[in-house]
Every structure is written in structure tokens, then in C-alpha cells.
Amino acid sequence: MKIQSIGGEFELIKRITKKSRVKNVVVGIGDDCAIIQVNGKYLAITTDSVIEDVHFSLKWFSPIQIGKKAIEINVSDIASKGGVPKYALISLILKKDTDVEFVDKLYEGIYETTKKYSIDVIGGNTAHGNQIVIDVCMIGEVRKNNLCLRSSAKPNDAVFVTDELGKSTIGLKLLEKNILHYETLKKAYLEPKSQLEKSGLLSRYANAMIDISDGLASETLHIAEKSKCGVILYKEKIPITNETKSACKLVGKSAYDSALYGGEDYELLFTVPRENLKKIKGAYYIGNVTKQNGVYLVSNGKKKEIKRKGYDHFG
């Protein structure tokens, strides 16, 4: 039986975690981070990898950009829980013929980004393999009142995203097709940025929060499933730049499909109770949380259920 035959990445995760019996944690498997309590403090712990020819290609990425990306995507997980990153452990899988200069530049990107966020690199591991892999385990702190889980959305919450979507996935298409110009979109793919600063403000007023790594549809489905509620998204309110729309036409892709089903935007999707709406600045309202289960996309008065998820490593 192949992974694809059981429904891909998300069903595989359910399969391998269904027998987990985690005790003495605040939040275990099923969110962007695990949350544990130590001496009265909440620690947010996450791990994520960037893999050669999956998350980056040496045709387009510099070693510095790879190092930056490996840190940013883990910071994004911590940010999505309302936390602040503190420590990182970094494990490298390197090909036997890897140049030392490559590793030097890789760590230049890692240290530049950890310095930006005041993160201490406290350990890791090295081994050899057939592909380059940078695996990061990151530990952060989160105040109890700021903790925003996937499971915390409430009916009548408003749904927001922090910025425009679809840029990264179209940036990748432009690189694949060797199309000139649109440097902003290419940079969105090559140099993703976490929304840590925005998270620090928004987590005071939000209920649920998740980072958009696999597309808006996938992340909205995660919140709806974990919160046991539904979500209505308004297609025309999904923020997409004119530059993204123009590039999508050039490469023959739908701008809205790129936002819904693309990946690696690393913006924040979050829900806000009505009493806090006036406190939300610099974000885009895109929908509402409902009592009825299911995620629906409304356009021109017509409602269509979203069942398809976003990027799937085994899809």
C-alpha cells in the first residue's frame, strides 16, 4: 500500500499519530508547535526541514538563502502560536562531496537570521546522505494569554490574513520557466519571512492562529477541523497583488488557486472575536467562522465547499 493510496501526507500523519498517548503536555500532536509547561512557563517546540530538490534547488538558491529559509520557516511556527523563538538545534545531512565553503555560507544565512530574532543555536548533528537536508528544532516561549491554537476558533469569529497570498508559489513557477522580471515574487519564494512582529500584536486579540505554509485552503481546513466548526471564505476578499495576477496569467495559473492551494507564503491566518475587531490593524478580513462544519468559498453569491487541501509532499 502506497502513501498516496491512503490520502497523502495529512492522512499519513493521522495514521502514525493515532496511537500516541502523550501526557503532561499543554498541547501535543496536531498543531504547529507542541506546548509544554516548565516552571510556570509555556515553551513552544517545533521542528521543520528544508530538503534539496523539495524545498530548494541549488539552481536558484544561494547557500545563504537556504540557511535563512531554514530558520524563518521554524520561526513562523513559533509566531503562529503567539510565541517568541529562543533556541535552535540544527542537524545537517550533507553529500560527501559538499564544499566547506557551501557550509560556511549556509551558516552565514543561519546566523544572520538567528541574530535578527535573538535566537541562540545550542546544538545539532551532522551526517551524510544523497541530498542536502537542514533540519531545525526550535524552542520558544509563549505567554498563556497569548497562546493561539488551531483549536481555539469560535463561531462568529472574523477570519483574517496578514498579507497578500500566492506570491511564493508563483515565484517558483517563474523560476522554473526562467522568466525574467517579477523579482519581488521570486524573492518571496527564495527569501520567505516569518510574521513574528505582527504575531506579537495580533496574538493578544486573536482566538485561533496558523501559519500559511501549505496554502490558504489547507490551513483553513486545519482550523475548522481542530475547532470543530466551519468557515466561510469570500473569494473576492482574498488579498492578491496585481503583480501576482499578472504573473499568473503569464504562466497559465489561476491567481486564486495559487493563494488557496499553493504554499510557502508564511503569512498568518487567524480568527478574531467580534469585540476585538477594532483592535486589528494591517490585516485583511476574508471570512467568518460558523457553527456549521465545512469550509466554503463564496463568490458572486455562490457557495462551493472546499475539500481539497494544499501542498502535499506525497500528492
PDB file of N, CA, C and O in Angstrom, residues 85-115:
ATOM      1  N   PRO A  85      10.678  32.980  19.589  1.00  0.00           N
ATOM      2  CA  PRO A  85      11.714  31.946  19.496  1.00  0.00           C
ATOM      3  C   PRO A  85      12.919  32.282  20.353  1.00  0.00           C
ATOM      4  O   PRO A  85      13.314  33.437  20.467  1.00  0.00           O
ATOM      5  N   LYS A  86      13.506  31.237  20.956  1.00  0.00           N
ATOM      6  CA  LYS A  86      14.644  31.450  21.842  1.00  0.00           C
ATOM      7  C   LYS A  86      15.865  30.615  21.470  1.00  0.00           C
ATOM      8  O   LYS A  86      16.996  31.098  21.524  1.00  0.00           O
ATOM      9  N   TYR A  87      15.670  29.343  21.119  1.00  0.00           N
ATOM     10  CA  TYR A  87      16.787  28.420  20.914  1.00  0.00           C
ATOM     11  C   TYR A  87      16.550  27.563  19.666  1.00  0.00           C
ATOM     12  O   TYR A  87      15.404  27.256  19.316  1.00  0.00           O
ATOM     13  N   ALA A  88      17.641  27.152  19.022  1.00  0.00           N
ATOM     14  CA  ALA A  88      17.550  26.278  17.859  1.00  0.00           C
ATOM     15  C   ALA A  88      18.631  25.210  17.907  1.00  0.00           C
ATOM     16  O   ALA A  88      19.772  25.483  18.311  1.00  0.00           O
ATOM     17  N   LEU A  89      18.252  23.989  17.518  1.00  0.00           N
ATOM     18  CA  LEU A  89      19.201  22.904  17.289  1.00  0.00           C
ATOM     19  C   LEU A  89      19.133  22.567  15.805  1.00  0.00           C
ATOM     20  O   LEU A  89      18.038  22.419  15.243  1.00  0.00           O
ATOM     21  N   ILE A  90      20.293  22.436  15.171  1.00  0.00           N
ATOM     22  CA  ILE A  90      20.336  22.299  13.714  1.00  0.00           C
ATOM     23  C   ILE A  90      21.081  21.029  13.334  1.00  0.00           C
ATOM     24  O   ILE A  90      22.252  20.845  13.694  1.00  0.00           O
ATOM     25  N   SER A  91      20.390  20.163  12.589  1.00  0.00           N
ATOM     26  CA  SER A  91      21.013  18.943  12.077  1.00  0.00           C
ATOM     27  C   SER A  91      21.171  19.048  10.568  1.00  0.00           C
ATOM     28  O   SER A  91      20.245  19.470   9.872  1.00  0.00           O
ATOM     29  N   LEU A  92      22.350  18.662  10.082  1.00  0.00           N
ATOM     30  CA  LEU A  92      22.658  18.733   8.658  1.00  0.00           C
ATOM     31  C   LEU A  92      22.868  17.340   8.075  1.00  0.00           C
ATOM     32  O   LEU A  92      23.580  16.523   8.662  1.00  0.00           O
ATOM     33  N   ILE A  93      22.249  17.091   6.930  1.00  0.00           N
ATOM     34  CA  ILE A  93      22.609  15.953   6.088  1.00  0.00           C
ATOM     35  C   ILE A  93      23.315  16.545   4.873  1.00  0.00           C
ATOM     36  O   ILE A  93      22.739  17.355   4.141  1.00  0.00           O
ATOM     37  N   LEU A  94      24.551  16.169   4.669  1.00  0.00           N
ATOM     38  CA  LEU A  94      25.354  16.725   3.590  1.00  0.00           C
ATOM     39  C   LEU A  94      25.870  15.607   2.691  1.00  0.00           C
ATOM     40  O   LEU A  94      26.194  14.518   3.168  1.00  0.00           O
ATOM     41  N   LYS A  95      25.964  15.905   1.404  1.00  0.00           N
ATOM     42  CA  LYS A  95      26.586  14.955   0.480  1.00  0.00           C
ATOM     43  C   LYS A  95      28.098  14.923   0.738  1.00  0.00           C
ATOM     44  O   LYS A  95      28.681  15.924   1.174  1.00  0.00           O
ATOM     45  N   LYS A  96      28.689  13.777   0.490  1.00  0.00           N
ATOM     46  CA  LYS A  96      30.107  13.620   0.831  1.00  0.00           C
ATOM     47  C   LYS A  96      31.014  14.583   0.088  1.00  0.00           C
ATOM     48  O   LYS A  96      32.108  14.914   0.569  1.00  0.00           O
ATOM     49  N   ASP A  97      30.583  15.049  -1.093  1.00  0.00           N
ATOM     50  CA  ASP A  97      31.429  15.956  -1.875  1.00  0.00           C
ATOM     51  C   ASP A  97      31.058  17.425  -1.656  1.00  0.00           C
ATOM     52  O   ASP A  97      31.457  18.302  -2.434  1.00  0.00           O
ATOM     53  N   THR A  98      30.306  17.733  -0.603  1.00  0.00           N
ATOM     54  CA  THR A  98      29.919  19.117  -0.314  1.00  0.00           C
ATOM     55  C   THR A  98      31.150  19.960   0.030  1.00  0.00           C
ATOM     56  O   THR A  98      32.001  19.552   0.824  1.00  0.00           O
ATOM     57  N   ASP A  99      31.250  21.127  -0.577  1.00  0.00           N
ATOM     58  CA  ASP A  99      32.359  22.032  -0.297  1.00  0.00           C
ATOM     59  C   ASP A  99      32.189  22.680   1.080  1.00  0.00           C
ATOM     60  O   ASP A  99      31.078  23.029   1.486  1.00  0.00           O
ATOM     61  N   VAL A 100      33.296  22.855   1.760  1.00  0.00           N
ATOM     62  CA  VAL A 100      33.272  23.539   3.060  1.00  0.00           C
ATOM     63  C   VAL A 100      32.739  24.957   2.900  1.00  0.00           C
ATOM     64  O   VAL A 100      32.014  25.471   3.771  1.00  0.00           O
ATOM     65  N   GLU A 101      33.063  25.588   1.773  1.00  0.00           N
ATOM     66  CA  GLU A 101      32.601  26.960   1.534  1.00  0.00           C
ATOM     67  C   GLU A 101      31.070  27.033   1.488  1.00  0.00           C
ATOM     68  O   GLU A 101      30.471  28.024   1.908  1.00  0.00           O
ATOM     69  N   PHE A 102      30.433  25.972   0.971  1.00  0.00           N
ATOM     70  CA  PHE A 102      28.967  25.922   0.956  1.00  0.00           C
ATOM     71  C   PHE A 102      28.433  25.954   2.388  1.00  0.00           C
ATOM     72  O   PHE A 102      27.501  26.692   2.699  1.00  0.00           O
ATOM     73  N   VAL A 103      29.036  25.159   3.253  1.00  0.00           N
ATOM     74  CA  VAL A 103      28.585  25.096   4.647  1.00  0.00           C
ATOM     75  C   VAL A 103      28.832  26.431   5.346  1.00  0.00           C
ATOM     76  O   VAL A 103      27.993  26.909   6.128  1.00  0.00           O
ATOM     77  N   ASP A 104      29.964  27.064   5.042  1.00  0.00           N
ATOM     78  CA  ASP A 104      30.252  28.379   5.629  1.00  0.00           C
ATOM     79  C   ASP A 104      29.168  29.384   5.260  1.00  0.00           C
ATOM     80  O   ASP A 104      28.675  30.133   6.124  1.00  0.00           O
ATOM     81  N   LYS A 105      28.784  29.413   4.005  1.00  0.00           N
ATOM     82  CA  LYS A 105      27.756  30.349   3.544  1.00  0.00           C
ATOM     83  C   LYS A 105      26.376  29.975   4.085  1.00  0.00           C
ATOM     84  O   LYS A 105      25.561  30.848   4.406  1.00  0.00           O
ATOM     85  N   LEU A 106      26.112  28.683   4.164  1.00  0.00           N
ATOM     86  CA  LEU A 106      24.845  28.218   4.740  1.00  0.00           C
ATOM     87  C   LEU A 106      24.695  28.759   6.158  1.00  0.00           C
ATOM     88  O   LEU A 106      23.648  29.318   6.533  1.00  0.00           O
ATOM     89  N   TYR A 107      25.762  28.631   6.951  1.00  0.00           N
ATOM     90  CA  TYR A 107      25.705  29.095   8.337  1.00  0.00           C
ATOM     91  C   TYR A 107      25.760  30.619   8.432  1.00  0.00           C
ATOM     92  O   TYR A 107      25.292  31.196   9.426  1.00  0.00           O
ATOM     93  N   GLU A 108      26.278  31.268   7.412  1.00  0.00           N
ATOM     94  CA  GLU A 108      26.190  32.733   7.385  1.00  0.00           C
ATOM     95  C   GLU A 108      24.720  33.157   7.351  1.00  0.00           C
ATOM     96  O   GLU A 108      24.308  34.076   8.064  1.00  0.00           O
ATOM     97  N   GLY A 109      23.928  32.464   6.522  1.00  0.00           N
ATOM     98  CA  GLY A 109      22.495  32.740   6.468  1.00  0.00           C
ATOM     99  C   GLY A 109      21.786  32.368   7.756  1.00  0.00           C
ATOM    100  O   GLY A 109      20.906  33.096   8.236  1.00  0.00           O
ATOM    101  N   ILE A 110      22.168  31.220   8.335  1.00  0.00           N
ATOM    102  CA  ILE A 110      21.566  30.777   9.599  1.00  0.00           C
ATOM    103  C   ILE A 110      21.849  31.786  10.708  1.00  0.00           C
ATOM    104  O   ILE A 110      20.932  32.225  11.426  1.00  0.00           O
ATOM    105  N   TYR A 111      23.110  32.180  10.852  1.00  0.00           N
ATOM    106  CA  TYR A 111      23.468  33.074  11.953  1.00  0.00           C
ATOM    107  C   TYR A 111      22.936  34.487  11.739  1.00  0.00           C
ATOM    108  O   TYR A 111      22.600  35.183  12.712  1.00  0.00           O
ATOM    109  N   GLU A 112      22.861  34.926  10.501  1.00  0.00           N
ATOM    110  CA  GLU A 112      22.286  36.250  10.237  1.00  0.00           C
ATOM    111  C   GLU A 112      20.824  36.292  10.690  1.00  0.00           C
ATOM    112  O   GLU A 112      20.365  37.272  11.284  1.00  0.00           O
ATOM    113  N   THR A 113      20.086  35.209  10.430  1.00  0.00           N
ATOM    114  CA  THR A 113      18.669  35.178  10.766  1.00  0.00           C
ATOM    115  C   THR A 113      18.443  34.932  12.250  1.00  0.00           C
ATOM    116  O   THR A 113      17.561  35.544  12.862  1.00  0.00           O
ATOM    117  N   THR A 114      19.230  34.044  12.854  1.00  0.00           N
ATOM    118  CA  THR A 114      19.070  33.830  14.296  1.00  0.00           C
ATOM    119  C   THR A 114      19.446  35.093  15.080  1.00  0.00           C
ATOM    120  O   THR A 114      18.829  35.404  16.105  1.00  0.00           O
ATOM    121  N   LYS A 115      20.420  35.840  14.590  1.00  0.00           N
ATOM    122  CA  LYS A 115      20.784  37.101  15.249  1.00  0.00           C
ATOM    123  C   LYS A 115      19.628  38.093  15.175  1.00  0.00           C
ATOM    124  O   LYS A 115      19.318  38.791  16.149  1.00  0.00           O
TER     125      LYS A 115
END
